[in-house]
Amino acid sequence: APQSWDWRDHGAVSPVKDQGMCGSCWAFSVTGNIEGQWFLKKGKLLSLSEQELVDCDRLDEACGGGLPSNAYEAIEKLGGLETETDYRYTGHKQSCGFSSGKVAAYINSSVELSKDENGEAGVLHLCLVNAEIAAWLAENGPVSVALNAFAMQFYRKGVSRPLKIFCNPWMIDHAVLLVGYGERNGVPFWAIKNSWGEDYGEEGYYYLYRGSRLCGINKMCSSAVVN
Ligand SMILES: CCC[C@@H](/C=C/S(=O)(=O)c1ccccc1)NC(=O)[C@H](Cc1ccccc1)NC(=O)N1CCC(N2CCOCC2)CC1
């Protein structure tokens, strides 16, 4: 994998969004991943609708939380995602207003990078080791990841390196988008697109120390597949 990589430099990342007072981080993580996949496979960067998932993804729980793996399945069943403009974000659950005629992007399947080929858990690869995530990311696009967000809540700038006791990798409670990795003054980092608005962190981004599988970032990596 390259020494450093950032999908923002390659046009595969839409502007930072704000989930507001709604626990819909899972939807933003998934739309961010699909925006990247769609851009890389179809050449167009779209801003896709999280509200469609909040209102219409019955496998998840709207502002009460969700799982990217459920969301990919729901998007396949629905037939795709409308754009942010066509199905705009309100930050609370409404009745489903999805119309298949307005689908702007679709997915063919999804991959859990934390499982082996036939989807069994246990054989962790492609996500467990940092070099594997970096290689997969540089090759295939931004990755949906989940992590313990405790340290994120107190983050302002720089490379965050919380003590493990403040970032229990088994207490994962937030879903975000991994867009790149690199080094700052010799400190390796992951570049993470958050969904708490542009005022959060560094222009809406969180930079997490890339080492020793901090905050559980290696546990739930996934991506949609667009053919
Ligand atoms: C109230 C939900 C908040 C929301 C978004 C986070 S947030 O609001 O951005 C935030 C996170 C941390 C600190 C502060 C703010 N979190 C989630 O959606 C998290 C994201 C996540 C966690 C773990 C693994 C993968 C993804 N998911 C969840 O909270 N859930 C996952 C699905 C679960 N269902 C239970 C019933 O059976 C079906 C599944 C409900 C809870």
Short mmCIF file of C-alpha atoms and ligand atoms in Angstrom, two decimals:
data_model
loop_
_atom_site.label_atom_id
_atom_site.label_comp_id
_atom_site.label_asym_id
_atom_site.label_seq_id
_atom_site.Cartn_x
_atom_site.Cartn_y
_atom_site.Cartn_z
CA ALA A 1 0.00 0.00 0.00
CA PRO A 2 1.19 3.58 -0.61
CA GLN A 3 2.85 5.38 2.31
CA SER A 4 -0.15 7.71 2.51
CA TRP A 5 -3.47 8.07 0.73
CA ASP A 6 -6.41 10.46 0.88
CA TRP A 7 -9.56 9.98 -1.19
CA ARG A 8 -10.37 13.68 -0.80
CA ASP A 9 -7.44 14.33 -3.17
CA HIS A 10 -9.08 12.07 -5.76
CA GLY A 11 -12.59 13.57 -5.66
CA ALA A 12 -14.25 10.57 -4.00
CA VAL A 13 -15.53 12.32 -0.87
CA SER A 14 -18.54 14.66 -0.58
CA PRO A 15 -18.56 17.63 1.85
CA VAL A 16 -18.91 16.96 5.60
CA LYS A 17 -22.54 16.59 6.73
CA ASP A 18 -24.29 17.02 10.08
CA GLN A 19 -26.55 14.33 11.52
CA GLY A 20 -27.97 16.79 14.06
CA MET A 21 -29.83 15.47 17.10
CA CYS A 22 -30.40 12.05 15.57
CA GLY A 23 -28.42 8.84 16.10
CA SER A 24 -28.14 8.30 12.34
CA CYS A 25 -24.34 8.07 12.19
CA TRP A 26 -24.76 4.60 10.65
CA ALA A 27 -26.62 6.12 7.67
CA PHE A 28 -23.92 8.76 7.08
CA SER A 29 -21.20 6.12 7.23
CA VAL A 30 -23.00 4.09 4.55
CA THR A 31 -23.90 6.99 2.23
CA GLY A 32 -20.26 8.15 2.44
CA ASN A 33 -19.05 4.71 1.42
CA ILE A 34 -21.53 4.42 -1.45
CA GLU A 35 -20.72 7.96 -2.67
CA GLY A 36 -17.10 6.81 -2.93
CA GLN A 37 -17.94 3.52 -4.66
CA TRP A 38 -20.27 5.26 -7.11
CA PHE A 39 -17.64 7.88 -7.92
CA LEU A 40 -14.94 5.27 -8.55
CA LYS A 41 -17.14 3.03 -10.67
CA LYS A 42 -19.35 5.60 -12.47
CA GLY A 43 -17.18 8.71 -12.36
CA LYS A 44 -19.77 10.93 -10.67
CA LEU A 45 -19.60 12.23 -7.10
CA LEU A 46 -23.15 12.42 -5.73
CA SER A 47 -24.40 13.41 -2.28
CA LEU A 48 -26.75 10.59 -1.30
CA SER A 49 -29.74 10.59 1.03
CA GLU A 50 -29.42 9.50 4.68
CA GLN A 51 -33.06 10.45 5.32
CA GLU A 52 -34.18 7.70 2.95
CA LEU A 53 -32.42 5.23 5.26
CA VAL A 54 -33.79 6.85 8.45
CA ASP A 55 -37.35 6.66 7.06
CA CYS A 56 -37.31 3.53 4.90
CA ASP A 57 -34.63 1.11 6.26
CA ARG A 58 -36.75 -1.12 8.47
CA LEU A 59 -33.79 -3.30 9.44
CA ASP A 60 -32.35 -0.39 11.44
CA GLU A 61 -33.69 1.96 14.03
CA ALA A 62 -33.59 5.45 12.50
CA CYS A 63 -32.40 7.94 15.14
CA GLY A 64 -32.05 5.08 17.60
CA GLY A 65 -29.11 3.54 15.82
CA GLY A 66 -28.28 1.09 13.07
CA LEU A 67 -25.69 -1.17 11.50
CA PRO A 68 -24.03 -0.55 8.13
CA SER A 69 -24.48 -4.23 7.26
CA ASN A 70 -28.25 -3.87 7.71
CA ALA A 71 -28.28 -0.63 5.70
CA TYR A 72 -26.56 -2.21 2.67
CA GLU A 73 -29.18 -4.96 2.72
CA ALA A 74 -32.00 -2.43 2.96
CA ILE A 75 -30.57 -0.39 0.06
CA GLU A 76 -30.37 -3.51 -2.11
CA LYS A 77 -34.02 -4.32 -1.28
CA LEU A 78 -35.22 -0.75 -1.85
CA GLY A 79 -33.39 -0.59 -5.17
CA GLY A 80 -30.93 2.23 -4.43
CA LEU A 81 -30.51 5.68 -2.92
CA GLU A 82 -31.97 9.03 -3.93
CA THR A 83 -29.80 12.15 -3.80
CA GLU A 84 -29.61 14.40 -0.74
CA THR A 85 -31.45 17.05 -2.81
CA ASP A 86 -34.31 14.75 -3.81
CA TYR A 87 -34.75 13.26 -0.34
CA ARG A 88 -33.42 15.87 2.04
CA TYR A 89 -32.25 15.35 5.60
CA THR A 90 -34.51 16.47 8.46
CA GLY A 91 -32.94 14.57 11.38
CA HIS A 92 -36.13 12.86 12.56
CA LYS A 93 -37.97 9.79 11.34
CA GLN A 94 -40.83 10.46 8.91
CA SER A 95 -42.97 8.15 6.79
CA CYS A 96 -40.97 6.62 3.97
CA GLY A 97 -41.05 8.87 0.91
CA PHE A 98 -38.83 6.76 -1.30
CA SER A 99 -39.65 6.59 -5.01
CA SER A 100 -37.70 4.12 -7.14
CA GLY A 101 -38.00 6.48 -10.11
CA LYS A 102 -35.65 8.85 -8.31
CA VAL A 103 -32.88 6.34 -7.60
CA ALA A 104 -29.53 8.05 -8.30
CA ALA A 105 -27.20 5.27 -7.12
CA TYR A 106 -27.59 1.54 -6.51
CA ILE A 107 -25.37 -1.19 -5.05
CA ASN A 108 -24.95 -4.81 -6.17
CA SER A 109 -23.79 -6.27 -2.84
CA SER A 110 -21.57 -5.46 0.12
CA VAL A 111 -18.47 -6.86 1.77
CA GLU A 112 -17.66 -7.18 5.44
CA LEU A 113 -13.91 -6.76 5.59
CA SER A 114 -13.89 -8.40 8.96
CA LYS A 115 -14.94 -11.83 7.80
CA ASP A 116 -13.39 -14.47 5.57
CA GLU A 117 -14.59 -15.08 2.00
CA ASN A 118 -17.73 -17.06 2.80
CA GLY A 119 -18.79 -14.49 5.34
CA GLU A 120 -17.95 -16.53 8.41
CA ALA A 121 -16.75 -14.47 11.31
CA GLY A 122 -13.61 -15.59 13.07
CA VAL A 123 -11.13 -15.49 10.20
CA LEU A 124 -10.41 -11.79 10.42
CA HIS A 125 -8.58 -10.36 7.47
CA LEU A 126 -8.57 -7.23 5.31
CA CYS A 127 -9.53 -5.25 8.36
CA LEU A 128 -7.77 -6.67 11.38
CA VAL A 129 -4.27 -5.51 10.48
CA ASN A 130 -3.74 -1.82 9.77
CA ALA A 131 -1.71 -2.57 6.65
CA GLU A 132 -4.67 -4.58 5.31
CA ILE A 133 -7.16 -1.75 5.80
CA ALA A 134 -4.72 0.72 4.25
CA ALA A 135 -4.17 -1.53 1.22
CA TRP A 136 -7.89 -2.19 0.77
CA LEU A 137 -8.73 1.49 1.17
CA ALA A 138 -6.10 2.75 -1.29
CA GLU A 139 -7.25 0.17 -3.82
CA ASN A 140 -11.03 0.28 -3.41
CA GLY A 141 -12.14 3.57 -1.84
CA PRO A 142 -13.36 4.99 1.48
CA VAL A 143 -14.38 2.34 4.00
CA SER A 144 -17.30 2.33 6.43
CA VAL A 145 -15.87 1.71 9.90
CA ALA A 146 -17.23 1.66 13.42
CA LEU A 147 -15.35 2.61 16.58
CA ASN A 148 -15.60 3.69 20.18
CA ALA A 149 -16.35 7.40 19.90
CA PHE A 150 -15.56 8.37 23.48
CA ALA A 151 -12.31 10.19 22.57
CA MET A 152 -13.96 11.75 19.49
CA GLN A 153 -16.28 13.73 21.73
CA PHE A 154 -13.38 15.61 23.29
CA TYR A 155 -11.30 15.98 20.15
CA ARG A 156 -10.32 19.40 18.81
CA LYS A 157 -7.33 18.95 16.48
CA GLY A 158 -4.14 17.00 15.80
CA VAL A 159 -3.65 13.25 15.88
CA SER A 160 -5.79 11.78 18.67
CA ARG A 161 -4.06 9.02 20.65
CA PRO A 162 -6.41 8.18 23.53
CA LEU A 163 -5.32 5.78 26.25
CA LYS A 164 -6.85 2.34 25.69
CA ILE A 165 -8.83 2.69 28.92
CA PHE A 166 -10.65 5.63 27.29
CA CYS A 167 -11.16 3.82 24.03
CA ASN A 168 -12.25 0.30 24.75
CA PRO A 169 -12.22 -1.52 21.40
CA TRP A 170 -15.14 -3.66 22.56
CA MET A 171 -17.41 -0.68 23.25
CA ILE A 172 -18.07 0.37 19.67
CA ASP A 173 -20.84 2.96 19.44
CA HIS A 174 -20.27 5.07 16.34
CA ALA A 175 -20.07 4.54 12.59
CA VAL A 176 -17.92 6.83 10.42
CA LEU A 177 -16.01 6.89 7.11
CA LEU A 178 -12.31 6.12 6.74
CA VAL A 179 -11.09 8.29 3.84
CA GLY A 180 -7.30 8.05 4.14
CA TYR A 181 -4.17 7.54 6.15
CA GLY A 182 -0.71 9.09 6.46
CA GLU A 183 1.81 10.55 8.91
CA ARG A 184 2.12 13.91 10.64
CA ASN A 185 5.61 14.64 11.98
CA GLY A 186 6.23 10.93 11.99
CA VAL A 187 2.94 10.13 13.76
CA PRO A 188 0.80 7.68 11.72
CA PHE A 189 -2.92 8.52 11.50
CA TRP A 190 -6.26 7.49 10.01
CA ALA A 191 -8.26 10.34 8.40
CA ILE A 192 -11.89 9.88 9.47
CA LYS A 193 -14.87 11.76 8.05
CA ASN A 194 -17.35 12.38 10.85
CA SER A 195 -21.01 13.44 10.54
CA TRP A 196 -21.14 16.05 13.28
CA GLY A 197 -20.85 19.11 11.03
CA GLU A 198 -17.88 21.11 9.72
CA ASP A 199 -17.19 22.78 13.07
CA TYR A 200 -16.27 19.43 14.58
CA GLY A 201 -12.54 18.65 14.86
CA GLU A 202 -10.49 19.64 11.82
CA GLU A 203 -13.12 20.81 9.26
CA GLY A 204 -15.38 17.96 10.36
CA TYR A 205 -12.61 15.33 10.35
CA TYR A 206 -11.09 13.27 13.16
CA TYR A 207 -7.47 12.13 12.93
CA LEU A 208 -6.88 8.96 14.95
CA TYR A 209 -3.47 7.51 15.75
CA ARG A 210 -2.90 4.60 13.32
CA GLY A 211 -1.57 1.87 15.55
CA SER A 212 -2.48 -0.96 17.93
CA ARG A 213 -6.03 -1.16 16.63
CA LEU A 214 -7.10 1.83 18.66
CA CYS A 215 -10.80 2.25 19.63
CA GLY A 216 -11.87 -0.88 17.78
CA ILE A 217 -11.45 0.65 14.34
CA ASN A 218 -10.32 -2.71 12.96
CA LYS A 219 -13.41 -4.58 14.06
CA MET A 220 -16.20 -3.50 11.73
CA CYS A 221 -14.98 -2.44 8.31
CA SER A 222 -17.35 -2.77 5.39
CA SER A 223 -18.12 -1.50 1.91
CA ALA A 224 -20.85 -1.61 -0.68
CA VAL A 225 -19.98 -3.17 -4.03
CA VAL A 226 -20.94 -1.29 -7.20
CA ASN A 227 -20.25 -3.19 -10.43
C1 LIG B 1 -28.31 6.05 19.44
C2 LIG B 1 -27.47 5.56 18.31
C3 LIG B 1 -26.29 6.45 18.07
C4 LIG B 1 -25.67 6.06 16.76
C5 LIG B 1 -24.78 7.11 16.20
C6 LIG B 1 -23.83 7.58 16.96
S1 LIG B 1 -23.64 9.28 17.31
O1 LIG B 1 -24.91 9.87 17.62
O2 LIG B 1 -22.94 9.90 16.23
C7 LIG B 1 -22.64 9.24 18.72
C8 LIG B 1 -21.87 8.14 18.98
C9 LIG B 1 -21.05 8.11 20.09
C10 LIG B 1 -21.00 9.19 20.95
C11 LIG B 1 -21.80 10.30 20.69
C12 LIG B 1 -22.63 10.32 19.56
N1 LIG B 1 -24.95 4.80 16.92
C13 LIG B 1 -25.26 3.79 16.11
O3 LIG B 1 -26.08 3.86 15.21
C14 LIG B 1 -24.49 2.52 16.36
C15 LIG B 1 -23.40 2.39 15.31
C16 LIG B 1 -22.69 1.11 15.40
C17 LIG B 1 -22.39 0.55 16.64
C18 LIG B 1 -21.69 -0.66 16.70
C19 LIG B 1 -21.29 -1.29 15.52
C20 LIG B 1 -21.60 -0.73 14.29
C21 LIG B 1 -22.31 0.47 14.24
N2 LIG B 1 -25.41 1.41 16.29
C22 LIG B 1 -26.31 1.25 17.31
O4 LIG B 1 -26.43 2.05 18.22
N3 LIG B 1 -27.05 0.13 17.28
C23 LIG B 1 -26.77 -0.97 16.39
C24 LIG B 1 -27.98 -1.76 16.01
C25 LIG B 1 -28.80 -2.14 17.24
N4 LIG B 1 -29.98 -2.96 16.94
C26 LIG B 1 -30.47 -3.56 18.20
C27 LIG B 1 -31.66 -4.44 17.95
O5 LIG B 1 -31.31 -5.44 16.99
C28 LIG B 1 -30.92 -4.90 15.73
C29 LIG B 1 -29.69 -4.01 15.93
C30 LIG B 1 -29.23 -0.81 17.89
C31 LIG B 1 -28.06 -0.06 18.35
#
